[in-house]
Amino acid sequence: MKTIKYQKVIVVTGGAGFIGSNFLLTLVPEYPEHLFINADALTYAGNLANLKEVEQCSNYRFEKVDISDLKQVQELFKKYQVTHVVNFAAESHVDRSISGPLPFVYTNVLGTVNLLQCAYEAWKGDFKGKLFYQVSTDEVYGSLLTEENAFTEKHKYDPHSPYSASKASADHFVRAYHDTFGLPTVLSNCSNNYGPLQFPEKLIPLVISNIINQRPIPIYGDGKQVRDWLYVVDHVRAIELIIKSRKLGETFNIGGNNELQNIELVKILIASVDRLLGNPEGHSLGLIQYVKDRPGHDTRYAIDSRKIHRELGWHPTVTAHEGLQKTVCWYLNNQHPHSPHLPEPQYRVRPEFHQSTPRGLY
Ligand SMILES: NC(=O)c1ccc[n+]([C@@H]2O[C@H](COP(=O)([O-])OP(=O)(O)OC[C@H]3O[C@@H](n4cnc5c(N)ncnc54)[C@H](O)[C@@H]3O)[C@@H](O)[C@H]2O)c1
């Protein structure tokens, strides 16, 4: 059999999750000269069905790897001549981090350190053309007051949830490997993503599903928490540009410049789903139920993306109106791939999801 020599061998951890699968679906077909290895443990949040469109591509492989297990990561680096790591793999749900923080330490902290150490051992002596990319979040910066300026890359880390604390810790290790060992790293902190293929425990797919099924829509506290929303493919394009730029040791903030209160977002979704389903205007507003606020709930996140715009020319291309419309249509038209065998009516999230997350809302 002919062996193909790929220019880059890119390990994409967490490639079966929401952002990782959008990354692979977008880039695998566009870069046949690079090999993409999806290394994912397939936790409840990972689903290979997300990747149907690329699973036959010759430059795509799947490896079941738990990054919190050093041996498994070492095996991966033995099997492939890895040149790049893009680390999406994480426990990513804040509510779950409150009910059980330890998996967040194992995957987000230990898993990241395992990857850094294996990359260092595989690459030492020859860092040329190598890159370790850490995908991080704006939540590490903590909370902003309404009148405060958006987070820049210089903002001090101040995480409040076990999730954001674990991501902050991982980011510190990434910088430490760069500063101590010279590992070629780069890091980005992104605001809330939305779009197709998100696991239905997160706010937007959960709200859409609850409207379709006429179930209550829980809103934490007064619903006035502000988040900055970015369409997932815009995030993918930002990561692509940052990888190409090779600005080693640097951090880039990525945001949608699109701040919305949770309650405003829910009302937009209600209007949109009701319209598309032919319901009268305001039909599903009665589903909104205010519930006790999440402990440690940050009031406002907002990202200042001027650096990536100035240095790499990136800016979001999908407006909130367009992105939310696309997203609502996608969830209406696609039975979620986590529930391929559900009977009619379609569009229901899998029933065990509702049982398995009694404490979590989104
Ligand atoms: N979703 C957002 O809005 C957002 C915003 C900014 C940054 N991020 C970051 O982007 C990354 C991806 O987020 P997402 O929303 O796609 O998450 P997700 O929960 O949808 O997917 C996580 C993926 O990681 C895999 N995984 C979990 N533990 C693993 C382990 N031990 N070993 C290997 N694979 C494992 C899961 O199986 C899943 O496929 C995360 O690092 C997250 O912190 C997310």
GROMACS .gro file of C-alpha atoms and ligand atoms in nm:
model
  406
    1MET     CA    1   0.000   0.000   0.000
    2LYS     CA    2   0.128   0.347  -0.085
    3THR     CA    3   0.227   0.545   0.225
    4ILE     CA    4   0.125   0.907   0.206
    5LYS     CA    5   0.362   1.161   0.355
    6TYR     CA    6   0.153   1.425   0.522
    7GLN     CA    7   0.288   1.779   0.575
    8LYS     CA    8   0.139   1.804   0.922
    9VAL     CA    9   0.007   1.539   1.158
   10ILE     CA   10  -0.250   1.717   1.371
   11VAL     CA   11  -0.388   1.554   1.684
   12VAL     CA   12  -0.727   1.707   1.757
   13THR     CA   13  -0.831   1.605   2.108
   14GLY     CA   14  -1.202   1.615   2.184
   15GLY     CA   15  -1.279   1.604   1.811
   16ALA     CA   16  -1.610   1.426   1.872
   17GLY     CA   17  -1.745   1.712   2.083
   18PHE     CA   18  -1.922   2.030   1.974
   19ILE     CA   19  -1.638   2.261   1.868
   20GLY     CA   20  -1.391   1.983   1.785
   21SER     CA   21  -1.631   1.821   1.539
   22ASN     CA   22  -1.708   2.155   1.373
   23PHE     CA   23  -1.330   2.207   1.346
   24LEU     CA   24  -1.277   1.867   1.178
   25LEU     CA   25  -1.583   1.896   0.951
   26THR     CA   26  -1.458   2.234   0.829
   27LEU     CA   27  -1.084   2.168   0.793
   28VAL     CA   28  -1.037   1.798   0.704
   29PRO     CA   29  -1.177   1.842   0.349
   30GLU     CA   30  -0.988   2.171   0.301
   31TYR     CA   31  -0.642   2.033   0.393
   32PRO     CA   32  -0.588   1.693   0.223
   33GLU     CA   33  -0.212   1.745   0.267
   34HIS     CA   34  -0.248   1.724   0.648
   35LEU     CA   35  -0.347   1.420   0.856
   36PHE     CA   36  -0.607   1.488   1.124
   37ILE     CA   37  -0.624   1.246   1.418
   38ASN     CA   38  -0.932   1.278   1.630
   39ALA     CA   39  -0.825   1.163   1.977
   40ASP     CA   40  -1.134   1.142   2.193
   41ALA     CA   41  -1.238   0.936   2.495
   42LEU     CA   42  -1.603   0.947   2.380
   43THR     CA   43  -1.750   1.062   2.709
   44TYR     CA   44  -2.122   1.143   2.726
   45ALA     CA   45  -2.039   1.464   2.531
   46GLY     CA   46  -1.855   1.300   2.241
   47ASN     CA   47  -2.033   1.147   1.946
   48LEU     CA   48  -1.868   1.003   1.636
   49ALA     CA   49  -2.194   1.043   1.445
   50ASN     CA   50  -2.106   1.414   1.438
   51LEU     CA   51  -1.823   1.323   1.199
   52LYS     CA   52  -2.006   1.114   0.938
   53GLU     CA   53  -1.916   1.358   0.661
   54VAL     CA   54  -1.540   1.314   0.712
   55GLU     CA   55  -1.504   0.959   0.843
   56GLN     CA   56  -1.425   0.828   0.493
   57CYS     CA   57  -1.166   1.098   0.419
   58SER     CA   58  -0.820   0.945   0.378
   59ASN     CA   59  -0.661   1.222   0.587
   60TYR     CA   60  -0.885   1.154   0.889
   61ARG     CA   61  -0.837   0.895   1.167
   62PHE     CA   62  -1.011   0.831   1.493
   63GLU     CA   63  -0.824   0.708   1.803
   64LYS     CA   64  -1.006   0.638   2.127
   65VAL     CA   65  -0.777   0.809   2.377
   66ASP     CA   66  -0.841   0.928   2.730
   67ILE     CA   67  -0.599   1.219   2.775
   68SER     CA   68  -0.604   1.180   3.153
   69ASP     CA   69  -0.429   0.844   3.105
   70LEU     CA   70  -0.059   0.909   3.041
   71LYS     CA   71   0.000   0.565   2.887
   72GLN     CA   72  -0.271   0.618   2.626
   73VAL     CA   73  -0.125   0.956   2.531
   74GLN     CA   74   0.225   0.806   2.509
   75GLU     CA   75   0.092   0.532   2.278
   76LEU     CA   76  -0.063   0.794   2.054
   77PHE     CA   77   0.268   0.979   2.022
   78LYS     CA   78   0.447   0.649   1.952
   79LYS     CA   79   0.201   0.555   1.678
   80TYR     CA   80   0.208   0.887   1.491
   81GLN     CA   81   0.477   1.144   1.416
   82VAL     CA   82   0.267   1.419   1.564
   83THR     CA   83   0.356   1.775   1.458
   84HIS     CA   84   0.057   1.960   1.607
   85VAL     CA   85  -0.177   1.918   1.902
   86VAL     CA   86  -0.502   2.113   1.913
   87ASN     CA   87  -0.645   2.048   2.257
   88PHE     CA   88  -1.023   2.077   2.266
   89ALA     CA   89  -1.079   1.780   2.498
   90ALA     CA   90  -1.239   1.890   2.820
   91GLU     CA   91  -1.516   1.843   3.066
   92SER     CA   92  -1.702   2.154   2.962
   93HIS     CA   93  -2.026   2.185   3.156
   94VAL     CA   94  -2.022   2.430   3.449
   95ASP     CA   95  -2.317   2.266   3.629
   96ARG     CA   96  -2.146   1.927   3.619
   97SER     CA   97  -1.829   2.086   3.759
   98ILE     CA   98  -2.033   2.203   4.058
   99SER     CA   99  -2.187   1.862   4.125
  100GLY     CA  100  -1.855   1.678   4.067
  101PRO     CA  101  -1.530   1.874   4.020
  102LEU     CA  102  -1.285   1.583   4.003
  103PRO     CA  103  -1.337   1.476   3.638
  104PHE     CA  104  -1.258   1.839   3.551
  105VAL     CA  105  -0.923   1.811   3.727
  106TYR     CA  106  -0.841   1.478   3.560
  107THR     CA  107  -0.928   1.578   3.204
  108ASN     CA  108  -0.878   1.953   3.195
  109VAL     CA  109  -0.567   1.978   3.413
  110LEU     CA  110  -0.396   1.637   3.419
  111GLY     CA  111  -0.500   1.559   3.061
  112THR     CA  112  -0.348   1.884   2.936
  113VAL     CA  113  -0.025   1.823   3.129
  114ASN     CA  114  -0.005   1.467   2.986
  115LEU     CA  115  -0.033   1.610   2.636
  116LEU     CA  116   0.224   1.883   2.705
  117GLN     CA  117   0.471   1.634   2.851
  118CYS     CA  118   0.431   1.385   2.564
  119ALA     CA  119   0.464   1.664   2.307
  120TYR     CA  120   0.777   1.787   2.484
  121GLU     CA  121   0.934   1.441   2.495
  122ALA     CA  122   0.848   1.371   2.131
  123TRP     CA  123   0.965   1.708   2.002
  124LYS     CA  124   1.258   1.807   2.222
  125GLY     CA  125   1.563   1.899   2.023
  126ASP     CA  126   1.347   1.981   1.723
  127PHE     CA  127   1.061   2.222   1.783
  128LYS     CA  128   1.068   2.339   1.421
  129GLY     CA  129   0.725   2.312   1.260
  130LYS     CA  130   0.568   2.187   1.585
  131LEU     CA  131   0.280   2.349   1.770
  132PHE     CA  132   0.076   2.289   2.083
  133TYR     CA  133  -0.253   2.479   2.067
  134GLN     CA  134  -0.462   2.513   2.383
  135VAL     CA  135  -0.831   2.593   2.331
  136SER     CA  136  -0.944   2.792   2.633
  137THR     CA  137  -1.235   2.999   2.746
  138ASP     CA  138  -1.319   3.356   2.851
  139GLU     CA  139  -1.453   3.212   3.178
  140VAL     CA  140  -1.096   3.201   3.321
  141TYR     CA  141  -1.109   3.583   3.348
  142GLY     CA  142  -1.400   3.576   3.593
  143SER     CA  143  -1.685   3.822   3.590
  144LEU     CA  144  -1.721   4.179   3.463
  145LEU     CA  145  -1.940   4.458   3.593
  146THR     CA  146  -2.187   4.604   3.342
  147GLU     CA  147  -1.982   4.919   3.289
  148GLU     CA  148  -1.638   4.749   3.279
  149ASN     CA  149  -1.439   4.716   2.957
  150ALA     CA  150  -1.430   4.374   2.791
  151PHE     CA  151  -1.152   4.126   2.879
  152THR     CA  152  -0.824   4.183   2.698
  153GLU     CA  153  -0.541   3.928   2.685
  154LYS     CA  154  -0.380   4.114   2.979
  155HIS     CA  155  -0.676   4.068   3.213
  156LYS     CA  156  -0.585   3.882   3.532
  157TYR     CA  157  -0.724   3.528   3.567
  158ASP     CA  158  -0.999   3.511   3.831
  159PRO     CA  159  -1.199   3.190   3.783
  160HIS     CA  160  -1.505   3.121   3.999
  161SER     CA  161  -1.638   2.776   3.902
  162PRO     CA  162  -1.452   2.444   3.920
  163TYR     CA  163  -1.477   2.436   3.538
  164SER     CA  164  -1.311   2.774   3.488
  165ALA     CA  165  -1.057   2.699   3.764
  166SER     CA  166  -0.955   2.379   3.584
  167LYS     CA  167  -0.926   2.557   3.249
  168ALA     CA  168  -0.723   2.838   3.411
  169SER     CA  169  -0.490   2.583   3.567
  170ALA     CA  170  -0.438   2.412   3.230
  171ASP     CA  171  -0.359   2.750   3.068
  172HIS     CA  172  -0.094   2.819   3.334
  173PHE     CA  173   0.069   2.481   3.256
  174VAL     CA  174   0.068   2.561   2.884
  175ARG     CA  175   0.249   2.890   2.950
  176ALA     CA  176   0.486   2.717   3.194
  177TYR     CA  177   0.586   2.459   2.930
  178HIS     CA  178   0.652   2.744   2.688
  179ASP     CA  179   0.851   2.955   2.933
  180THR     CA  180   1.039   2.670   3.102
  181PHE     CA  181   1.102   2.422   2.820
  182GLY     CA  182   1.056   2.640   2.513
  183LEU     CA  183   0.763   2.427   2.394
  184PRO     CA  184   0.602   2.599   2.094
  185THR     CA  185   0.261   2.679   2.235
  186VAL     CA  186  -0.022   2.916   2.159
  187LEU     CA  187  -0.345   2.970   2.346
  188SER     CA  188  -0.681   3.128   2.276
  189ASN     CA  189  -0.963   3.230   2.507
  190CYS     CA  190  -1.300   3.230   2.337
  191SER     CA  191  -1.645   3.346   2.437
  192ASN     CA  192  -1.961   3.128   2.431
  193ASN     CA  193  -1.999   2.933   2.107
  194TYR     CA  194  -2.324   2.832   1.945
  195GLY     CA  195  -2.421   2.639   1.633
  196PRO     CA  196  -2.490   2.285   1.513
  197LEU     CA  197  -2.387   1.970   1.701
  198GLN     CA  198  -2.382   2.107   2.054
  199PHE     CA  199  -2.471   1.860   2.328
  200PRO     CA  200  -2.830   1.931   2.433
  201GLU     CA  201  -2.748   2.017   2.796
  202LYS     CA  202  -2.615   2.360   2.691
  203LEU     CA  203  -2.837   2.669   2.690
  204ILE     CA  204  -2.922   2.714   2.321
  205PRO     CA  205  -2.998   2.351   2.219
  206LEU     CA  206  -3.176   2.296   2.552
  207VAL     CA  207  -3.402   2.597   2.503
  208ILE     CA  208  -3.481   2.504   2.142
  209SER     CA  209  -3.562   2.147   2.245
  210ASN     CA  210  -3.782   2.261   2.532
  211ILE     CA  211  -3.977   2.497   2.306
  212ILE     CA  212  -4.033   2.219   2.053
  213ASN     CA  213  -4.147   1.982   2.326
  214GLN     CA  214  -4.334   2.255   2.519
  215ARG     CA  215  -4.136   2.189   2.834
  216PRO     CA  216  -4.045   2.454   3.096
  217ILE     CA  217  -3.744   2.671   3.014
  218PRO     CA  218  -3.546   2.722   3.337
  219ILE     CA  219  -3.374   3.060   3.376
  220TYR     CA  220  -3.114   3.103   3.648
  221GLY     CA  221  -3.172   3.399   3.883
  222ASP     CA  222  -3.306   3.707   3.704
  223GLY     CA  223  -3.173   3.591   3.366
  224LYS     CA  224  -2.971   3.910   3.329
  225GLN     CA  225  -2.632   3.739   3.309
  226VAL     CA  226  -2.454   3.866   2.999
  227ARG     CA  227  -2.263   3.637   2.762
  228ASP     CA  228  -2.082   3.717   2.437
  229TRP     CA  229  -2.195   3.472   2.165
  230LEU     CA  230  -1.989   3.354   1.867
  231TYR     CA  231  -2.095   3.124   1.584
  232VAL     CA  232  -1.884   2.810   1.612
  233VAL     CA  233  -1.743   2.820   1.257
  234ASP     CA  234  -1.609   3.171   1.322
  235HIS     CA  235  -1.421   3.022   1.618
  236VAL     CA  236  -1.285   2.744   1.393
  237ARG     CA  237  -1.160   3.003   1.142
  238ALA     CA  238  -0.990   3.199   1.421
  239ILE     CA  239  -0.808   2.885   1.541
  240GLU     CA  240  -0.705   2.806   1.183
  241LEU     CA  241  -0.554   3.156   1.145
  242ILE     CA  242  -0.374   3.139   1.481
  243ILE     CA  243  -0.222   2.800   1.393
  244LYS     CA  244  -0.094   2.941   1.064
  245SER     CA  245   0.043   3.257   1.227
  246ARG     CA  246   0.279   3.060   1.459
  247LYS     CA  247   0.287   3.343   1.715
  248LEU     CA  248   0.452   3.122   1.973
  249GLY     CA  249   0.391   3.189   2.341
  250GLU     CA  250   0.106   3.426   2.258
  251THR     CA  251  -0.256   3.444   2.366
  252PHE     CA  252  -0.547   3.556   2.153
  253ASN     CA  253  -0.893   3.648   2.274
  254ILE     CA  254  -1.173   3.549   2.037
  255GLY     CA  255  -1.523   3.694   2.075
  256GLY     CA  256  -1.839   3.762   1.882
  257ASN     CA  257  -1.879   4.124   1.991
  258ASN     CA  258  -2.232   4.016   2.054
  259GLU     CA  259  -2.336   4.056   2.416
  260LEU     CA  260  -2.680   3.933   2.516
  261GLN     CA  261  -2.851   3.876   2.847
  262ASN     CA  262  -2.957   3.512   2.886
  263ILE     CA  263  -3.321   3.617   2.904
  264GLU     CA  264  -3.290   3.825   2.584
  265LEU     CA  265  -3.136   3.526   2.407
  266VAL     CA  266  -3.414   3.295   2.526
  267LYS     CA  267  -3.679   3.538   2.401
  268ILE     CA  268  -3.509   3.557   2.058
  269LEU     CA  269  -3.508   3.176   2.042
  270ILE     CA  270  -3.874   3.156   2.145
  271ALA     CA  271  -3.976   3.406   1.876
  272SER     CA  272  -3.774   3.223   1.614
  273VAL     CA  273  -3.885   2.867   1.696
  274ASP     CA  274  -4.250   2.970   1.738
  275ARG     CA  275  -4.243   3.142   1.399
  276LEU     CA  276  -4.082   2.845   1.225
  277LEU     CA  277  -4.325   2.599   1.386
  278GLY     CA  278  -4.622   2.816   1.292
  279ASN     CA  279  -4.715   2.893   1.655
  280PRO     CA  280  -4.883   3.227   1.730
  281GLU     CA  281  -4.648   3.508   1.840
  282GLY     CA  282  -4.550   3.476   2.207
  283HIS     CA  283  -4.694   3.123   2.226
  284SER     CA  284  -4.399   2.975   2.421
  285LEU     CA  285  -4.317   3.272   2.647
  286GLY     CA  286  -4.516   3.104   2.924
  287LEU     CA  287  -4.259   2.822   2.933
  288ILE     CA  288  -4.003   3.053   3.098
  289GLN     CA  289  -3.951   2.961   3.463
  290TYR     CA  290  -3.714   3.157   3.685
  291VAL     CA  291  -3.519   2.926   3.920
  292LYS     CA  292  -3.263   2.973   4.200
  293ASP     CA  293  -2.937   3.112   4.063
  294ARG     CA  294  -2.634   2.891   4.004
  295PRO     CA  295  -2.375   2.927   4.284
  296GLY     CA  296  -2.077   3.141   4.180
  297HIS     CA  297  -2.264   3.248   3.866
  298ASP     CA  298  -2.061   3.512   3.682
  299THR     CA  299  -2.258   3.824   3.590
  300ARG     CA  300  -2.097   3.922   3.264
  301TYR     CA  301  -1.836   3.796   3.021
  302ALA     CA  302  -1.726   4.011   2.729
  303ILE     CA  303  -1.424   3.964   2.507
  304ASP     CA  304  -1.208   4.229   2.346
  305SER     CA  305  -1.092   4.069   2.019
  306ARG     CA  306  -0.901   4.369   1.885
  307LYS     CA  307  -0.565   4.187   1.902
  308ILE     CA  308  -0.662   3.900   1.670
  309HIS     CA  309  -0.832   4.148   1.440
  310ARG     CA  310  -0.529   4.379   1.429
  311GLU     CA  311  -0.259   4.112   1.403
  312LEU     CA  312  -0.431   3.838   1.202
  313GLY     CA  313  -0.720   4.017   1.032
  314TRP     CA  314  -0.984   3.792   1.193
  315HIS     CA  315  -1.334   3.911   1.264
  316PRO     CA  316  -1.663   3.728   1.309
  317THR     CA  317  -1.841   3.683   0.976
  318VAL     CA  318  -2.176   3.553   1.097
  319THR     CA  319  -2.409   3.808   1.256
  320ALA     CA  320  -2.609   3.708   1.563
  321HIS     CA  321  -2.933   3.729   1.367
  322GLU     CA  322  -2.802   3.509   1.086
  323GLY     CA  323  -2.623   3.264   1.321
  324LEU     CA  324  -2.918   3.215   1.552
  325GLN     CA  325  -3.150   3.162   1.255
  326LYS     CA  326  -2.913   2.902   1.109
  327THR     CA  327  -2.881   2.733   1.447
  328VAL     CA  328  -3.253   2.717   1.515
  329CYS     CA  329  -3.315   2.576   1.164
  330TRP     CA  330  -3.040   2.318   1.217
  331TYR     CA  331  -3.192   2.189   1.542
  332LEU     CA  332  -3.540   2.188   1.389
  333ASN     CA  333  -3.422   1.997   1.084
  334ASN     CA  334  -3.189   1.756   1.256
  335GLN     CA  335  -3.293   1.509   1.505
  336HIS     CA  336  -2.995   1.535   1.738
  337PRO     CA  337  -2.742   1.269   1.645
  338HIS     CA  338  -2.731   1.160   2.010
  339SER     CA  339  -3.081   1.023   1.962
  340PRO     CA  340  -3.087   0.844   1.627
  341HIS     CA  341  -3.352   0.589   1.720
  342LEU     CA  342  -3.614   0.800   1.885
  343PRO     CA  343  -3.965   0.746   1.755
  344GLU     CA  344  -4.182   1.026   1.615
  345PRO     CA  345  -4.220   1.310   1.693
  346GLN     CA  346  -3.869   1.404   1.597
  347TYR     CA  347  -3.645   1.665   1.755
  348ARG     CA  348  -3.661   1.525   2.106
  349VAL     CA  349  -3.337   1.516   2.304
  350ARG     CA  350  -3.264   1.172   2.435
  351PRO     CA  351  -3.477   1.094   2.739
  352GLU     CA  352  -3.193   0.975   2.963
  353PHE     CA  353  -3.035   1.319   2.931
  354HIS     CA  354  -3.320   1.465   3.136
  355GLN     CA  355  -3.271   1.200   3.401
  356SER     CA  356  -2.893   1.221   3.410
  357THR     CA  357  -2.865   1.594   3.477
  358PRO     CA  358  -3.108   1.662   3.760
  359ARG     CA  359  -2.898   1.947   3.905
  360GLY     CA  360  -2.783   2.101   3.582
  361LEU     CA  361  -2.989   2.338   3.379
  362TYR     CA  362  -2.740   2.459   3.119
  363LIG     N1  363  -1.856   2.557   2.409
  363LIG     C1  364  -1.813   2.679   2.431
  363LIG     O1  365  -1.891   2.775   2.427
  363LIG     C2  366  -1.666   2.704   2.457
  363LIG     C3  367  -1.620   2.837   2.458
  363LIG     C4  368  -1.483   2.860   2.477
  363LIG     C5  369  -1.396   2.754   2.493
  363LIG     N2  370  -1.446   2.626   2.494
  363LIG     C6  371  -1.349   2.517   2.509
  363LIG     O2  372  -1.348   2.447   2.386
  363LIG     C7  373  -1.325   2.309   2.409
  363LIG     C8  374  -1.433   2.227   2.344
  363LIG     O3  375  -1.560   2.263   2.402
  363LIG     P1  376  -1.693   2.190   2.355
  363LIG     O4  377  -1.805   2.281   2.388
  363LIG     O5  378  -1.677   2.139   2.217
  363LIG     O6  379  -1.696   2.067   2.457
  363LIG     P2  380  -1.780   1.933   2.448
  363LIG     O7  381  -1.815   1.900   2.591
  363LIG     O8  382  -1.890   1.944   2.349
  363LIG     O9  383  -1.677   1.825   2.393
  363LIG     C9  384  -1.570   1.777   2.470
  363LIG    C10  385  -1.510   1.658   2.397
  363LIG    O10  386  -1.397   1.614   2.474
  363LIG    C11  387  -1.402   1.474   2.489
  363LIG     N3  388  -1.335   1.438   2.615
  363LIG    C12  389  -1.375   1.463   2.741
  363LIG     N4  390  -1.289   1.412   2.829
  363LIG    C13  391  -1.190   1.354   2.757
  363LIG    C14  392  -1.070   1.284   2.790
  363LIG     N5  393  -1.036   1.261   2.918
  363LIG     N6  394  -0.991   1.239   2.690
  363LIG    C15  395  -1.024   1.260   2.560
  363LIG     N7  396  -1.137   1.322   2.522
  363LIG    C16  397  -1.219   1.369   2.620
  363LIG    C17  398  -1.550   1.440   2.491
  363LIG    O11  399  -1.574   1.304   2.458
  363LIG    C18  400  -1.604   1.538   2.387
  363LIG    O12  401  -1.597   1.482   2.259
  363LIG    C19  402  -1.315   2.291   2.560
  363LIG    O13  403  -1.179   2.288   2.596
  363LIG    C20  404  -1.382   2.415   2.616
  363LIG    O14  405  -1.328   2.450   2.741
  363LIG    C21  406  -1.576   2.599   2.475
   0.00000   0.00000   0.00000
